[in-house]
PDB file of C-alpha atoms in Angstrom:
ATOM      1  CA  MET A 149     -44.536  26.188 -14.530  1.00 54.00           C
ATOM      2  CA  SER A 150     -41.156  25.420 -15.453  1.00 71.00           C
ATOM      3  CA  THR A 151     -40.523  22.319 -17.331  1.00 85.00           C
ATOM      4  CA  MET A 152     -37.710  19.570 -16.650  1.00 86.00           C
ATOM      5  CA  ALA A 153     -35.622  21.190 -19.656  1.00 88.00           C
ATOM      6  CA  ASP A 154     -36.012  24.437 -18.298  1.00 84.00           C
ATOM      7  CA  ALA A 155     -34.517  23.990 -14.758  1.00 85.00           C
ATOM      8  CA  LEU A 156     -32.113  21.620 -16.861  1.00 89.00           C
ATOM      9  CA  ARG A 157     -30.901  24.942 -19.177  1.00 90.00           C
ATOM     10  CA  ALA A 158     -30.813  26.992 -15.733  1.00 86.00           C
ATOM     11  CA  GLU A 159     -28.453  24.677 -14.163  1.00 88.00           C
ATOM     12  CA  ARG A 160     -26.192  24.680 -16.907  1.00 90.00           C
ATOM     13  CA  VAL A 161     -26.342  28.697 -17.129  1.00 88.00           C
ATOM     14  CA  LYS A 162     -25.220  28.395 -13.407  1.00 87.00           C
ATOM     15  CA  PHE A 163     -22.221  26.171 -14.170  1.00 88.00           C
ATOM     16  CA  THR A 164     -20.830  28.221 -16.851  1.00 87.00           C
ATOM     17  CA  THR A 165     -21.641  31.503 -15.342  1.00 87.00           C
ATOM     18  CA  LEU A 166     -19.910  30.621 -11.660  1.00 83.00           C
ATOM     19  CA  PRO A 167     -16.439  30.166 -11.939  1.00 85.00           C
ATOM     20  CA  SER A 168     -15.823  27.805  -8.675  1.00 81.00           C
ATOM     21  CA  GLN A 169     -18.293  25.464 -10.303  1.00 87.00           C
ATOM     22  CA  TRP A 170     -16.737  25.116 -13.762  1.00 88.00           C
ATOM     23  CA  ALA A 171     -12.973  25.366 -12.234  1.00 92.00           C
ATOM     24  CA  ALA A 172     -13.405  22.263 -10.630  1.00 93.00           C
ATOM     25  CA  PRO A 173     -13.435  20.232 -12.967  1.00 95.00           C
ATOM     26  CA  LEU A 174     -10.402  21.559 -14.484  1.00 95.00           C
ATOM     27  CA  VAL A 175      -8.646  21.111 -11.483  1.00 96.00           C
ATOM     28  CA  ALA A 176      -9.468  17.833 -11.195  1.00 96.00           C
ATOM     29  CA  LEU A 177      -8.593  16.466 -14.817  1.00 97.00           C
ATOM     30  CA  ALA A 178      -5.174  18.666 -14.048  1.00 97.00           C
ATOM     31  CA  LEU A 179      -4.286  17.170 -10.429  1.00 96.00           C
ATOM     32  CA  THR A 180      -5.370  13.344 -11.883  1.00 96.00           C
ATOM     33  CA  VAL A 181      -3.671  13.386 -15.129  1.00 96.00           C
ATOM     34  CA  GLY A 182      -0.785  15.387 -14.276  1.00 96.00           C
ATOM     35  CA  ILE A 183       0.217  14.127 -11.183  1.00 95.00           C
ATOM     36  CA  THR A 184      -0.139  10.643 -12.542  1.00 93.00           C
ATOM     37  CA  ALA A 185       2.112  11.836 -15.519  1.00 93.00           C
ATOM     38  CA  ALA A 186       4.995  12.964 -13.513  1.00 92.00           C
ATOM     39  CA  VAL A 187       4.952   9.973 -10.955  1.00 89.00           C
ATOM     40  CA  SER A 188       5.254   8.033 -14.326  1.00 87.00           C
ATOM     41  CA  VAL A 189       8.333  10.167 -15.907  1.00 86.00           C
ATOM     42  CA  ALA A 190       9.912   9.872 -12.728  1.00 83.00           C
ATOM     43  CA  TYR A 191       9.114   6.021 -12.029  1.00 75.00           C
ATOM     44  CA  GLY A 192      10.350   5.172 -15.764  1.00 67.00           C
ATOM     45  CA  ALA A 193      13.497   6.582 -15.471  1.00 57.00           C
ATOM     46  CA  LYS A 194      14.363   3.901 -12.967  1.00 59.00           C
ATOM     47  CA  ASP A 195      11.909   1.137 -14.422  1.00 54.00           C
ATOM     48  CA  HIS A 196      10.031   0.172 -17.480  1.00 48.00           C
ATOM     49  CA  THR A 197       7.807  -2.135 -15.472  1.00 48.00           C
ATOM     50  CA  PRO A 198       4.991   0.014 -13.811  1.00 46.00           C
ATOM     51  CA  GLY A 199       4.832  -2.098 -10.788  1.00 52.00           C
ATOM     52  CA  GLU A 200       2.878  -5.062  -9.687  1.00 68.00           C
ATOM     53  CA  ASP A 201      -0.260  -3.812 -10.473  1.00 79.00           C
ATOM     54  CA  PRO A 202      -0.302  -1.368 -13.353  1.00 81.00           C
ATOM     55  CA  ALA A 203      -3.560   0.440 -11.921  1.00 85.00           C
ATOM     56  CA  GLY A 204      -1.674   1.746  -9.146  1.00 85.00           C
ATOM     57  CA  GLY A 205       0.334   3.832 -11.452  1.00 87.00           C
ATOM     58  CA  ILE A 206      -2.748   4.830 -13.845  1.00 91.00           C
ATOM     59  CA  PHE A 207      -5.086   6.020 -11.011  1.00 93.00           C
ATOM     60  CA  TYR A 208      -2.169   7.254  -8.732  1.00 92.00           C
ATOM     61  CA  GLY A 209      -3.327  11.067  -9.624  1.00 93.00           C
ATOM     62  CA  LEU A 210      -6.815  10.226  -8.725  1.00 94.00           C
ATOM     63  CA  LEU A 211      -5.941   9.908  -5.258  1.00 90.00           C
ATOM     64  CA  PHE A 212      -5.301  13.662  -5.157  1.00 92.00           C
ATOM     65  CA  GLY A 213      -8.089  14.437  -7.954  1.00 93.00           C
ATOM     66  CA  HIS A 214     -10.959  12.901  -6.415  1.00 92.00           C
ATOM     67  CA  VAL A 215     -11.138  15.822  -3.752  1.00 92.00           C
ATOM     68  CA  ALA A 216     -11.837  18.252  -6.769  1.00 94.00           C
ATOM     69  CA  VAL A 217     -14.390  15.677  -8.058  1.00 95.00           C
ATOM     70  CA  ALA A 218     -15.822  15.892  -4.627  1.00 94.00           C
ATOM     71  CA  CYS A 219     -15.683  19.699  -4.380  1.00 93.00           C
ATOM     72  CA  LEU A 220     -17.686  19.589  -7.886  1.00 95.00           C
ATOM     73  CA  GLY A 221     -20.292  17.810  -6.255  1.00 95.00           C
ATOM     74  CA  ILE A 222     -20.481  20.183  -2.985  1.00 94.00           C
ATOM     75  CA  LEU A 223     -20.843  23.187  -5.381  1.00 93.00           C
ATOM     76  CA  LEU A 224     -23.493  22.465  -7.553  1.00 93.00           C
ATOM     77  CA  MET A 225     -26.251  21.729  -4.584  1.00 92.00           C
ATOM     78  CA  GLY A 226     -24.037  23.784  -2.053  1.00 89.00           C
ATOM     79  CA  GLN A 227     -23.758  27.026  -3.763  1.00 85.00           C
ATOM     80  CA  GLU A 228     -27.404  27.361  -3.588  1.00 85.00           C
ATOM     81  CA  PHE A 229     -26.727  27.493   0.166  1.00 82.00           C
ATOM     82  CA  ASN A 230     -23.727  29.681   0.231  1.00 80.00           C
ATOM     83  CA  THR A 231     -25.563  32.331  -1.505  1.00 77.00           C
ATOM     84  CA  ARG A 232     -29.110  31.884  -0.079  1.00 76.00           C
ATOM     85  CA  MET A 233     -29.966  31.311  -3.560  1.00 78.00           C
ATOM     86  CA  ILE A 234     -31.816  28.268  -3.021  1.00 80.00           C
ATOM     87  CA  GLY A 235     -35.021  29.917  -1.895  1.00 76.00           C
ATOM     88  CA  THR A 236     -35.277  31.734  -5.556  1.00 78.00           C
ATOM     89  CA  SER A 237     -34.487  28.647  -7.554  1.00 80.00           C
ATOM     90  CA  LEU A 238     -37.347  27.044  -5.326  1.00 78.00           C
ATOM     91  CA  THR A 239     -39.715  29.538  -6.559  1.00 77.00           C
ATOM     92  CA  ALA A 240     -38.480  29.361 -10.359  1.00 77.00           C
ATOM     93  CA  VAL A 241     -38.661  25.403  -9.956  1.00 79.00           C
ATOM     94  CA  PRO A 242     -41.476  24.861  -7.198  1.00 76.00           C
ATOM     95  CA  ARG A 243     -41.664  21.074  -8.040  1.00 85.00           C
ATOM     96  CA  ARG A 244     -38.577  20.496  -5.651  1.00 85.00           C
ATOM     97  CA  GLY A 245     -37.936  16.571  -7.227  1.00 86.00           C
ATOM     98  CA  ARG A 246     -37.463  18.485 -10.647  1.00 90.00           C
ATOM     99  CA  LEU A 247     -34.890  20.888  -9.578  1.00 89.00           C
ATOM    100  CA  TYR A 248     -33.073  18.472  -7.863  1.00 92.00           C
ATOM    101  CA  GLY A 249     -33.430  16.137 -10.848  1.00 93.00           C
ATOM    102  CA  ALA A 250     -31.561  18.474 -13.124  1.00 93.00           C
ATOM    103  CA  LYS A 251     -28.844  19.116 -10.726  1.00 95.00           C
ATOM    104  CA  LEU A 252     -28.388  15.500 -10.392  1.00 96.00           C
ATOM    105  CA  ALA A 253     -28.378  15.276 -14.295  1.00 96.00           C
ATOM    106  CA  LEU A 254     -25.937  18.071 -15.105  1.00 96.00           C
ATOM    107  CA  GLY A 255     -23.604  16.480 -12.071  1.00 96.00           C
ATOM    108  CA  ALA A 256     -23.647  13.082 -13.502  1.00 97.00           C
ATOM    109  CA  GLY A 257     -22.996  14.076 -17.198  1.00 97.00           C
ATOM    110  CA  LEU A 258     -20.403  16.527 -15.747  1.00 97.00           C
ATOM    111  CA  GLY A 259     -18.907  13.437 -13.719  1.00 97.00           C
ATOM    112  CA  LEU A 260     -19.022  11.201 -16.797  1.00 98.00           C
ATOM    113  CA  LEU A 261     -17.451  13.568 -19.300  1.00 97.00           C
ATOM    114  CA  LEU A 262     -14.479  14.366 -16.309  1.00 97.00           C
ATOM    115  CA  GLY A 263     -14.194  10.719 -15.895  1.00 97.00           C
ATOM    116  CA  LEU A 264     -13.633   9.889 -19.808  1.00 98.00           C
ATOM    117  CA  ALA A 265     -11.203  12.599 -19.859  1.00 98.00           C
ATOM    118  CA  SER A 266      -9.234  11.904 -16.954  1.00 97.00           C
ATOM    119  CA  THR A 267      -9.209   8.067 -16.896  1.00 97.00           C
ATOM    120  CA  ALA A 268      -7.907   8.184 -21.040  1.00 97.00           C
ATOM    121  CA  GLY A 269      -5.435  10.790 -20.074  1.00 96.00           C
ATOM    122  CA  SER A 270      -3.989   8.779 -17.217  1.00 95.00           C
ATOM    123  CA  PHE A 271      -3.838   5.818 -19.098  1.00 94.00           C
ATOM    124  CA  LEU A 272      -2.163   7.926 -22.216  1.00 94.00           C
ATOM    125  CA  ALA A 273       0.293   9.030 -19.547  1.00 91.00           C
ATOM    126  CA  VAL A 274       1.330   5.723 -18.036  1.00 91.00           C
ATOM    127  CA  GLY A 275       1.489   4.117 -21.691  1.00 87.00           C
ATOM    128  CA  THR A 276       3.761   6.784 -23.213  1.00 86.00           C
ATOM    129  CA  THR A 277       5.633   6.833 -20.483  1.00 84.00           C
ATOM    130  CA  VAL A 278       6.474   3.188 -18.539  1.00 81.00           C
ATOM    131  CA  GLY A 279       4.625   1.385 -20.915  1.00 79.00           C
ATOM    132  CA  LEU A 280       1.328  -0.662 -20.504  1.00 82.00           C
ATOM    133  CA  ASP A 281       0.351  -3.934 -21.423  1.00 80.00           C
ATOM    134  CA  LEU A 282      -3.633  -3.325 -22.765  1.00 80.00           C
ATOM    135  CA  SER A 283      -3.945  -7.417 -22.391  1.00 82.00           C
ATOM    136  CA  THR A 284      -3.910  -6.944 -18.932  1.00 85.00           C
ATOM    137  CA  PRO A 285      -6.343  -8.902 -17.182  1.00 88.00           C
ATOM    138  CA  GLY A 286      -8.620  -6.491 -15.496  1.00 90.00           C
ATOM    139  CA  LEU A 287      -7.250  -3.661 -17.231  1.00 92.00           C
ATOM    140  CA  ALA A 288     -10.722  -3.002 -19.186  1.00 93.00           C
ATOM    141  CA  ARG A 289     -12.613  -3.378 -16.003  1.00 95.00           C
ATOM    142  CA  GLY A 290     -10.099  -0.871 -14.203  1.00 94.00           C
ATOM    143  CA  PHE A 291     -10.767   1.588 -16.970  1.00 96.00           C
ATOM    144  CA  LEU A 292     -14.493   1.237 -16.598  1.00 97.00           C
ATOM    145  CA  ALA A 293     -14.362   1.881 -12.776  1.00 97.00           C
ATOM    146  CA  GLY A 294     -12.537   4.397 -13.296  1.00 97.00           C
ATOM    147  CA  VAL A 295     -14.615   6.756 -15.562  1.00 98.00           C
ATOM    148  CA  LEU A 296     -17.819   5.562 -13.752  1.00 98.00           C
ATOM    149  CA  TYR A 297     -15.878   6.401  -9.790  1.00 97.00           C
ATOM    150  CA  HIS A 298     -16.095  10.531 -11.067  1.00 98.00           C
ATOM    151  CA  PRO A 299     -20.037  10.551 -11.612  1.00 98.00           C
ATOM    152  CA  MET A 300     -20.657   8.574  -8.683  1.00 97.00           C
ATOM    153  CA  MET A 301     -18.132  10.746  -6.443  1.00 96.00           C
ATOM    154  CA  VAL A 302     -20.073  13.636  -7.731  1.00 97.00           C
ATOM    155  CA  LEU A 303     -23.429  12.697  -6.837  1.00 97.00           C
ATOM    156  CA  LEU A 304     -22.626  11.262  -3.864  1.00 97.00           C
ATOM    157  CA  CYS A 305     -21.383  14.432  -2.681  1.00 95.00           C
ATOM    158  CA  LEU A 306     -24.460  16.575  -4.269  1.00 96.00           C
ATOM    159  CA  GLY A 307     -26.616  14.298  -2.276  1.00 96.00           C
ATOM    160  CA  LEU A 308     -24.843  14.704   0.985  1.00 94.00           C
ATOM    161  CA  THR A 309     -24.572  18.202   0.232  1.00 94.00           C
ATOM    162  CA  ALA A 310     -28.140  18.293   0.006  1.00 93.00           C
ATOM    163  CA  VAL A 311     -29.022  16.199   3.508  1.00 93.00           C
ATOM    164  CA  LEU A 312     -26.416  18.646   5.235  1.00 91.00           C
ATOM    165  CA  GLY A 313     -28.118  21.891   3.975  1.00 88.00           C
ATOM    166  CA  SER A 314     -25.072  23.905   4.345  1.00 88.00           C
ATOM    167  CA  PHE A 315     -22.094  24.520   1.866  1.00 86.00           C
ATOM    168  CA  SER A 316     -19.734  24.983   4.706  1.00 88.00           C
ATOM    169  CA  ALA A 317     -20.374  21.525   6.722  1.00 90.00           C
ATOM    170  CA  ALA A 318     -20.157  19.690   3.672  1.00 89.00           C
ATOM    171  CA  LEU A 319     -16.992  21.448   2.174  1.00 87.00           C
ATOM    172  CA  GLY A 320     -15.678  21.107   6.013  1.00 85.00           C
ATOM    173  CA  LEU A 321     -16.638  17.294   6.504  1.00 84.00           C
ATOM    174  CA  LEU A 322     -16.690  15.430   2.919  1.00 85.00           C
ATOM    175  CA  THR A 323     -13.253  16.876   1.312  1.00 81.00           C
ATOM    176  CA  PRO A 324     -11.546  15.913   4.185  1.00 76.00           C
ATOM    177  CA  MET A 325     -12.718  12.544   4.618  1.00 76.00           C
ATOM    178  CA  VAL A 326     -12.071  12.001   0.889  1.00 75.00           C
ATOM    179  CA  PHE A 327      -8.759  12.983   0.980  1.00 65.00           C
ATOM    180  CA  LEU A 328      -7.764  11.936   4.342  1.00 64.00           C
ATOM    181  CA  GLY A 329     -10.379  10.453   6.528  1.00 59.00           C
ATOM    182  CA  THR A 330     -10.581   6.970   4.917  1.00 65.00           C
ATOM    183  CA  THR A 331      -6.613   6.405   4.521  1.00 65.00           C
ATOM    184  CA  TRP A 332      -6.470   6.890   8.319  1.00 66.00           C
ATOM    185  CA  LEU A 333      -9.459   4.835   8.879  1.00 66.00           C
ATOM    186  CA  ALA A 334      -7.873   1.893   6.654  1.00 64.00           C
ATOM    187  CA  ALA A 335      -4.244   2.650   8.612  1.00 66.00           C
ATOM    188  CA  ILE A 336      -6.320   1.660  12.469  1.00 68.00           C
ATOM    189  CA  PRO A 337      -6.026  -1.958  13.088  1.00 67.00           C
ATOM    190  CA  GLY A 338      -9.408  -3.371  13.670  1.00 65.00           C
ATOM    191  CA  VAL A 339     -11.331  -0.298  11.776  1.00 66.00           C
ATOM    192  CA  ARG A 340      -9.829  -1.012   8.327  1.00 69.00           C
ATOM    193  CA  GLU A 341     -12.454  -3.700   8.304  1.00 76.00           C
ATOM    194  CA  LEU A 342     -14.961  -1.457   8.256  1.00 78.00           C
ATOM    195  CA  GLY A 343     -13.169   1.474   6.390  1.00 78.00           C
ATOM    196  CA  GLN A 344     -12.830  -0.828   3.233  1.00 85.00           C
ATOM    197  CA  PHE A 345     -16.500  -0.512   2.680  1.00 88.00           C
ATOM    198  CA  LEU A 346     -16.362   3.213   2.583  1.00 88.00           C
ATOM    199  CA  PRO A 347     -17.687   4.828  -0.714  1.00 91.00           C
ATOM    200  CA  ASP A 348     -13.953   6.076  -2.025  1.00 90.00           C
ATOM    201  CA  ARG A 349     -12.247   2.908  -1.115  1.00 89.00           C
ATOM    202  CA  ALA A 350     -14.769   0.572  -2.805  1.00 92.00           C
ATOM    203  CA  GLY A 351     -14.729   2.638  -5.496  1.00 94.00           C
ATOM    204  CA  LEU A 352     -10.944   3.100  -6.065  1.00 93.00           C
ATOM    205  CA  TYR A 353     -10.635  -0.807  -5.315  1.00 93.00           C
ATOM    206  CA  ALA A 354     -12.961  -1.544  -8.182  1.00 95.00           C
ATOM    207  CA  THR A 355      -9.895   0.057 -10.657  1.00 95.00           C
ATOM    208  CA  ARG A 356      -7.630  -2.336  -9.331  1.00 93.00           C
ATOM    209  CA  THR A 357      -6.263  -5.406 -11.772  1.00 91.00           C
ATOM    210  CA  GLN A 358      -4.913  -7.374  -8.604  1.00 89.00           C
ATOM    211  CA  THR A 359      -6.523  -8.719  -5.343  1.00 87.00           C
ATOM    212  CA  GLU A 360      -5.546  -7.148  -1.866  1.00 85.00           C
ATOM    213  CA  ALA A 361      -5.379  -9.472   1.188  1.00 81.00           C
ATOM    214  CA  GLY A 362      -7.950  -8.490   3.813  1.00 80.00           C
ATOM    215  CA  ILE A 363     -10.051  -6.982   1.174  1.00 87.00           C
ATOM    216  CA  HIS A 364     -13.642  -8.884   1.449  1.00 88.00           C
ATOM    217  CA  TYR A 365     -15.174  -8.601  -1.782  1.00 93.00           C
ATOM    218  CA  GLY A 366     -14.177  -8.458  -5.219  1.00 94.00           C
ATOM    219  CA  HIS A 367     -13.483  -5.836  -7.630  1.00 95.00           C
ATOM    220  CA  TRP A 368     -16.669  -5.542  -9.361  1.00 96.00           C
ATOM    221  CA  THR A 369     -18.469  -5.772  -5.606  1.00 97.00           C
ATOM    222  CA  GLY A 370     -16.370  -2.580  -4.633  1.00 96.00           C
ATOM    223  CA  LEU A 371     -17.969  -0.540  -7.577  1.00 97.00           C
ATOM    224  CA  LEU A 372     -21.668  -1.971  -6.374  1.00 97.00           C
ATOM    225  CA  ILE A 373     -20.541  -0.739  -3.119  1.00 96.00           C
ATOM    226  CA  MET A 374     -19.910   2.505  -4.228  1.00 96.00           C
ATOM    227  CA  ALA A 375     -22.743   2.612  -6.352  1.00 98.00           C
ATOM    228  CA  ALA A 376     -25.417   1.547  -3.697  1.00 97.00           C
ATOM    229  CA  TRP A 377     -23.877   4.256  -1.189  1.00 96.00           C
ATOM    230  CA  THR A 378     -24.352   7.164  -4.002  1.00 97.00           C
ATOM    231  CA  THR A 379     -28.026   5.523  -4.186  1.00 98.00           C
ATOM    232  CA  LEU A 380     -28.406   6.388  -0.587  1.00 97.00           C
ATOM    233  CA  ALA A 381     -26.615   9.875  -0.812  1.00 96.00           C
ATOM    234  CA  VAL A 382     -29.110  10.786  -3.702  1.00 97.00           C
ATOM    235  CA  LEU A 383     -32.512   9.816  -2.054  1.00 97.00           C
ATOM    236  CA  GLY A 384     -31.563  11.120   1.044  1.00 96.00           C
ATOM    237  CA  GLY A 385     -30.674  14.560  -0.895  1.00 94.00           C
ATOM    238  CA  LEU A 386     -34.244  14.397  -2.388  1.00 94.00           C
ATOM    239  CA  ARG A 387     -35.798  13.757   1.039  1.00 93.00           C
ATOM    240  CA  ALA A 388     -34.293  16.408   2.472  1.00 91.00           C
ATOM    241  CA  ILE A 389     -34.887  18.902  -0.406  1.00 89.00           C
ATOM    242  CA  ARG A 390     -38.575  18.112  -0.133  1.00 87.00           C
ATOM    243  CA  ARG A 391     -38.617  18.967   3.467  1.00 83.00           C
ATOM    244  CA  TYR A 392     -36.571  21.863   3.065  1.00 78.00           C
ATOM    245  CA  GLU A 393     -38.140  25.172   4.403  1.00 66.00           C
ATOM    246  CA  HIS A 394     -37.328  28.561   3.112  1.00 58.00           C
ATOM    247  CA  SER A 395     -37.679  32.066   4.006  1.00 48.00           C
TER     248      SER A 395
END
């Protein structure tokens, strides 16, 4: 019977041998840091201040990069459904919770490393172009929130992909939602009140250094809201995997 270490090793091998999986964090890092750096250079040419809220410039690239972060979570789980290898994986690791746990552990680890690299790179890009006052209240919390946003987004999408049981459905539903859906909801009068409680909106608000009119919770609470959504998605995915029937 396979152990947790065996399951983790198998997931690591899958990740390193499938270009679609290991390319996703590289794309996320390039988009997040690259766009932040480009905007900082363009902005710094006109003004040496980063705006009213420094976090707006620091995490500007994350508005684009987090789509690739979401894709990483989808791929870690959805690739099994797409290639119909889920049956083989469940045969190799009969304890479904162990298989799912190995995927979660890999996703959390990759997300954390990606979060550290992306957030540090974005801070460096802004600091060397526009300039940053590291003593700005809330900036340290914003850094932490930016780091934690990545593993939570990976686990959120991994869990929801398990719930959907389909790579195509997850990719078609989750990536547009992360990229455009919540932004559209936030622009609709009345719906904005509910949209602010969606995971990506709450998580991104946690990176800000200043309060925003109309947001009914604090920055730390925003991080907790995203964590709650992630927990629900992970538990839902576990339930779905345990009930999954394969031929």
